[in-house]
Amino acid sequence: MKKRNIVVANWKMNPEMLDIAKEIFNNTRLTAKSLKNTDVCLCPPFPFLHPLLKLNYPKNMFLGVQNISSEIKGAFTGEVSAYMVKSLGASFSIIGHSERRAMGESNEMIRKKMQTAFDADLTPILCVGEKERDKDGNHLEFIKNQIKESLFGLQKKYLVGITIAYEPIWAIGKSYLDAMSPTDIHETVLFIKKIIGELFGRDIALGSKILYGASVEAENVSEIVRIGNVDGFLVGHASLVPKQFSAILKATDMKR
Ligand code: PEP
């Protein structure tokens, strides 16, 4: 079956108020409606999830969260479970974002979150990516290890259509001028697919979706679509700027 592109918006701890969140949501909805080959998933902060889920949106638009607890329920102050967000109507969860890893999330914890997401019927978007690159290729070993440990022991049935967002940490939150080159993205996507193939078999690798994230903006998105070999994007700051995000969505949709 043909794979659809997906663009995931990571709003992080933005915007400050619900009214602005609704405005960004409505602007995104207008563009999402016009897309043919692309799904759009907005991941707002938890408090905005329910009010946004009550609004109308097209069939190719979804809501997700930026994190879930590795636990199902209980005495875990401040945590939010996969089942809670699923019961509201969320469809996706970003898992293992580098900003959460920097707060102490280990691959083992991320593996547990992946399982919890699958159990709650929430689609996880697993984030991987190196802090820095070196000419000896150690960063490739680092990415391989992240994938291996984050998916270790998960049943193969869950991995059909697995979505992995490759986000080189050194390029996050900058401008398109600092993003990774489309050729390097292409190579890394191939590498990730090769690793998935080695670990889980060719079919799982072929069915997987590999997204790129880190400083995707209106200015570099088309080149990455053309050369990067990606199935979509994870977009941070540009997803909060309707004009930018709309351009990113439309450029992604050019890939059939
Ligand atoms: C991110 O942090 O997931 C991200 C993609 O950020 P940005 O687009 O701002 O680099």
Short mmCIF file of C-alpha atoms and ligand atoms in Angstrom, two decimals:
data_model
loop_
_atom_site.label_atom_id
_atom_site.label_comp_id
_atom_site.label_asym_id
_atom_site.label_seq_id
_atom_site.Cartn_x
_atom_site.Cartn_y
_atom_site.Cartn_z
CA MET A 1 0.00 0.00 0.00
CA LYS A 2 1.18 3.52 -0.79
CA LYS A 3 2.60 5.34 2.22
CA ARG A 4 1.14 8.73 3.03
CA ASN A 5 3.43 11.55 4.06
CA ILE A 6 3.05 12.87 7.56
CA VAL A 7 4.03 16.23 9.02
CA VAL A 8 4.06 16.45 12.81
CA ALA A 9 4.01 19.82 14.57
CA ASN A 10 5.81 19.95 17.90
CA TRP A 11 4.55 23.13 19.54
CA LYS A 12 6.71 22.49 22.63
CA MET A 13 5.65 24.82 25.49
CA ASN A 14 3.93 27.26 23.10
CA PRO A 15 1.82 29.33 22.56
CA GLU A 16 1.07 31.10 25.82
CA MET A 17 -2.71 31.22 25.47
CA LEU A 18 -5.51 29.02 24.22
CA ASP A 19 -6.85 31.72 21.87
CA ILE A 20 -3.57 31.79 20.00
CA ALA A 21 -3.47 27.99 19.89
CA LYS A 22 -6.92 28.01 18.29
CA GLU A 23 -5.80 30.57 15.74
CA ILE A 24 -2.78 28.46 14.73
CA PHE A 25 -5.00 25.37 14.63
CA ASN A 26 -7.55 27.08 12.36
CA ASN A 27 -4.88 28.33 9.99
CA THR A 28 -3.36 24.86 9.77
CA ARG A 29 -6.76 23.33 9.15
CA LEU A 30 -7.27 25.50 6.08
CA THR A 31 -4.09 24.20 4.48
CA ALA A 32 -4.57 20.61 5.67
CA LYS A 33 -7.90 20.47 3.84
CA SER A 34 -6.18 21.09 0.52
CA LEU A 35 -3.60 18.29 0.85
CA LYS A 36 -3.87 15.06 -1.11
CA ASN A 37 -0.98 12.87 0.04
CA THR A 38 -0.18 14.20 3.47
CA ASP A 39 -1.46 13.76 7.02
CA VAL A 40 -0.94 16.50 9.57
CA CYS A 41 -0.56 15.92 13.29
CA LEU A 42 -0.50 18.83 15.72
CA CYS A 43 1.06 18.19 19.12
CA PRO A 44 0.06 21.05 21.41
CA PRO A 45 0.82 21.26 25.14
CA PHE A 46 -1.49 19.03 27.25
CA PRO A 47 -3.88 21.79 28.45
CA PHE A 48 -4.79 22.73 24.87
CA LEU A 49 -5.45 19.17 23.72
CA HIS A 50 -9.07 18.84 24.78
CA PRO A 51 -10.28 22.27 23.58
CA LEU A 52 -8.60 21.75 20.21
CA LEU A 53 -10.02 18.25 19.84
CA LYS A 54 -13.49 19.77 20.13
CA LEU A 55 -12.97 21.87 16.99
CA ASN A 56 -13.71 20.66 13.48
CA TYR A 57 -10.88 19.37 11.37
CA PRO A 58 -10.46 17.38 8.17
CA LYS A 59 -9.88 13.62 7.99
CA ASN A 60 -6.17 14.01 7.30
CA MET A 61 -5.60 16.10 10.43
CA PHE A 62 -4.89 14.59 13.87
CA LEU A 63 -3.89 15.66 17.31
CA GLY A 64 -1.11 14.18 19.37
CA VAL A 65 0.91 14.86 22.48
CA GLN A 66 4.57 15.60 23.04
CA ASN A 67 5.12 13.01 25.74
CA ILE A 68 3.37 10.32 27.78
CA SER A 69 4.21 8.63 31.03
CA SER A 70 5.88 5.24 30.93
CA GLU A 71 3.36 4.19 33.59
CA ILE A 72 -0.30 3.40 33.10
CA LYS A 73 -1.74 5.00 36.25
CA GLY A 74 -1.02 5.61 39.90
CA ALA A 75 1.08 7.76 42.18
CA PHE A 76 3.16 9.59 39.57
CA THR A 77 2.64 13.28 40.31
CA GLY A 78 2.58 15.50 37.24
CA GLU A 79 2.52 12.64 34.75
CA VAL A 80 -0.08 12.08 32.01
CA SER A 81 -0.88 8.60 30.73
CA ALA A 82 -1.31 7.33 27.20
CA TYR A 83 -4.81 6.09 28.06
CA MET A 84 -5.85 9.56 29.27
CA VAL A 85 -4.91 11.31 26.07
CA LYS A 86 -6.32 8.48 23.97
CA SER A 87 -9.65 8.80 25.80
CA LEU A 88 -9.78 12.47 24.79
CA GLY A 89 -9.23 11.57 21.14
CA ALA A 90 -5.49 12.03 20.62
CA SER A 91 -4.01 9.73 17.98
CA PHE A 92 -0.23 10.18 18.28
CA SER A 93 2.50 10.73 20.82
CA ILE A 94 6.01 12.01 20.24
CA ILE A 95 8.30 9.80 22.31
CA GLY A 96 11.93 10.33 23.27
CA HIS A 97 12.32 13.88 22.00
CA SER A 98 15.86 15.10 22.59
CA GLU A 99 14.60 17.81 24.95
CA ARG A 100 13.06 15.07 27.12
CA ARG A 101 16.14 12.89 26.83
CA ALA A 102 18.11 15.91 28.09
CA MET A 103 15.81 15.89 31.16
CA GLY A 104 16.90 12.33 31.90
CA GLU A 105 14.87 9.98 29.72
CA SER A 106 16.83 6.85 28.96
CA ASN A 107 16.38 4.47 26.04
CA GLU A 108 14.94 1.96 28.53
CA MET A 109 12.31 4.48 29.68
CA ILE A 110 11.55 5.32 26.06
CA ARG A 111 11.11 1.64 25.25
CA LYS A 112 8.55 1.43 28.08
CA LYS A 113 6.74 4.51 26.72
CA MET A 114 6.64 2.93 23.26
CA GLN A 115 4.99 -0.18 24.70
CA THR A 116 2.52 1.94 26.70
CA ALA A 117 1.61 3.89 23.57
CA PHE A 118 0.98 0.67 21.62
CA ASP A 119 -1.11 -0.74 24.48
CA ALA A 120 -3.26 2.41 24.49
CA ASP A 121 -3.57 2.35 20.70
CA LEU A 122 -1.69 5.61 20.35
CA THR A 123 0.73 5.87 17.43
CA PRO A 124 4.22 6.68 18.73
CA ILE A 125 6.67 8.87 16.86
CA LEU A 126 10.07 7.78 18.12
CA CYS A 127 12.72 10.51 18.06
CA VAL A 128 16.38 9.69 17.59
CA GLY A 129 19.39 11.80 16.72
CA GLU A 130 22.97 12.55 17.62
CA LYS A 131 24.37 15.52 19.55
CA GLU A 132 27.22 15.92 17.11
CA ARG A 133 28.66 14.33 13.98
CA ASP A 134 32.21 13.17 13.55
CA LYS A 135 34.11 11.97 10.54
CA ASP A 136 34.71 8.56 12.08
CA GLY A 137 30.99 7.87 11.96
CA ASN A 138 30.51 7.41 15.72
CA HIS A 139 27.20 9.25 15.44
CA LEU A 140 25.87 6.39 13.31
CA GLU A 141 26.65 3.92 16.09
CA PHE A 142 24.87 6.27 18.50
CA ILE A 143 21.72 6.38 16.34
CA LYS A 144 21.82 2.62 15.87
CA ASN A 145 22.00 2.10 19.61
CA GLN A 146 19.10 4.48 20.25
CA ILE A 147 16.92 2.57 17.79
CA LYS A 148 17.98 -0.83 19.09
CA GLU A 149 17.41 -0.04 22.76
CA SER A 150 14.22 1.99 22.25
CA LEU A 151 12.56 -0.83 20.33
CA PHE A 152 14.15 -3.75 22.15
CA GLY A 153 11.76 -6.62 22.84
CA LEU A 154 8.70 -4.98 21.27
CA GLN A 155 6.58 -7.45 19.34
CA LYS A 156 7.00 -7.25 15.58
CA LYS A 157 3.26 -6.68 15.05
CA TYR A 158 3.60 -3.25 16.68
CA LEU A 159 6.45 -2.27 14.42
CA VAL A 160 4.49 -2.48 11.19
CA GLY A 161 4.42 1.10 9.90
CA ILE A 162 6.68 2.37 12.69
CA THR A 163 7.40 6.12 12.49
CA ILE A 164 10.85 7.37 13.44
CA ALA A 165 11.76 11.05 13.47
CA TYR A 166 15.45 11.61 12.86
CA GLU A 167 16.41 14.85 14.56
CA PRO A 168 20.10 15.81 14.71
CA ILE A 169 20.26 17.73 17.99
CA TRP A 170 22.93 20.11 16.71
CA ALA A 171 20.51 21.45 14.09
CA ILE A 172 17.37 21.84 16.25
CA GLY A 173 15.87 25.29 16.85
CA LYS A 174 18.04 27.14 14.34
CA SER A 175 17.38 28.54 10.87
CA TYR A 176 17.16 26.71 7.56
CA LEU A 177 20.74 27.83 6.93
CA ASP A 178 21.91 25.62 9.80
CA ALA A 179 19.77 22.57 8.96
CA MET A 180 21.29 19.36 7.73
CA SER A 181 21.93 19.13 4.00
CA PRO A 182 19.35 17.15 1.98
CA THR A 183 22.09 14.76 0.83
CA ASP A 184 23.16 14.00 4.40
CA ILE A 185 19.50 13.55 5.35
CA HIS A 186 19.10 11.08 2.48
CA GLU A 187 22.11 9.06 3.65
CA THR A 188 20.94 8.99 7.25
CA VAL A 189 17.43 7.91 6.27
CA LEU A 190 18.95 5.00 4.30
CA PHE A 191 21.10 4.14 7.29
CA ILE A 192 18.08 4.12 9.64
CA LYS A 193 16.14 1.88 7.24
CA LYS A 194 19.12 -0.46 7.03
CA ILE A 195 19.25 -0.71 10.83
CA ILE A 196 15.53 -1.41 11.03
CA GLY A 197 15.96 -4.08 8.36
CA GLU A 198 18.80 -5.73 10.26
CA LEU A 199 16.88 -5.68 13.52
CA PHE A 200 13.34 -6.50 12.40
CA GLY A 201 13.46 -7.60 8.76
CA ARG A 202 13.03 -6.11 5.33
CA ASP A 203 9.23 -5.74 5.42
CA ILE A 204 9.27 -3.71 8.62
CA ALA A 205 12.00 -1.50 7.15
CA LEU A 206 10.10 -0.96 3.90
CA GLY A 207 6.88 -0.13 5.75
CA SER A 208 8.53 2.28 8.19
CA LYS A 209 8.19 6.04 7.92
CA ILE A 210 11.28 8.12 8.50
CA LEU A 211 10.75 11.81 9.19
CA TYR A 212 13.35 14.54 9.39
CA GLY A 213 13.21 17.24 12.04
CA ALA A 214 15.50 20.18 12.91
CA SER A 215 15.21 23.64 11.39
CA VAL A 216 12.83 22.77 8.60
CA GLU A 217 11.45 26.04 7.26
CA ALA A 218 9.67 27.23 4.13
CA GLU A 219 13.07 27.95 2.60
CA ASN A 220 14.59 24.45 2.75
CA VAL A 221 11.61 22.13 2.78
CA SER A 222 11.31 21.63 -1.00
CA GLU A 223 14.95 20.59 -1.40
CA ILE A 224 14.62 18.09 1.42
CA VAL A 225 11.42 16.70 -0.13
CA ARG A 226 13.20 16.36 -3.47
CA ILE A 227 16.49 14.88 -2.27
CA GLY A 228 16.09 13.81 1.34
CA ASN A 229 14.17 10.54 0.86
CA VAL A 230 11.90 11.35 3.82
CA ASP A 231 8.29 10.37 4.50
CA GLY A 232 7.58 13.68 6.17
CA PHE A 233 8.78 16.06 8.87
CA LEU A 234 8.74 16.84 12.55
CA VAL A 235 8.56 20.61 12.73
CA GLY A 236 9.23 22.76 15.79
CA HIS A 237 9.34 26.57 15.65
CA ALA A 238 8.05 26.89 12.08
CA SER A 239 4.86 25.01 12.98
CA LEU A 240 3.78 27.99 15.11
CA VAL A 241 4.03 30.40 12.19
CA PRO A 242 1.03 29.73 9.91
CA LYS A 243 2.65 31.05 6.72
CA GLN A 244 5.76 28.94 7.28
CA PHE A 245 3.86 25.83 8.27
CA SER A 246 1.48 26.13 5.36
CA ALA A 247 4.45 26.29 2.95
CA ILE A 248 5.98 23.22 4.62
CA LEU A 249 2.74 21.27 4.29
CA LYS A 250 2.25 22.19 0.65
CA ALA A 251 5.84 21.34 -0.28
CA THR A 252 5.58 17.98 1.49
CA ASP A 253 2.39 17.21 -0.40
CA MET A 254 4.31 17.42 -3.68
CA LYS A 255 5.80 14.03 -2.79
CA ARG A 256 3.44 11.30 -3.97
C1 PEP B 1 12.06 19.77 17.32
O1 PEP B 1 12.58 20.18 18.36
O2 PEP B 1 11.41 18.70 17.29
C2 PEP B 1 12.21 20.55 16.10
C3 PEP B 1 12.03 19.98 14.93
O3 PEP B 1 12.53 21.84 16.30
P1 PEP B 1 12.87 22.98 15.19
O4 PEP B 1 12.00 22.73 14.00
O5 PEP B 1 12.53 24.24 15.89
O6 PEP B 1 14.30 22.81 14.88
#
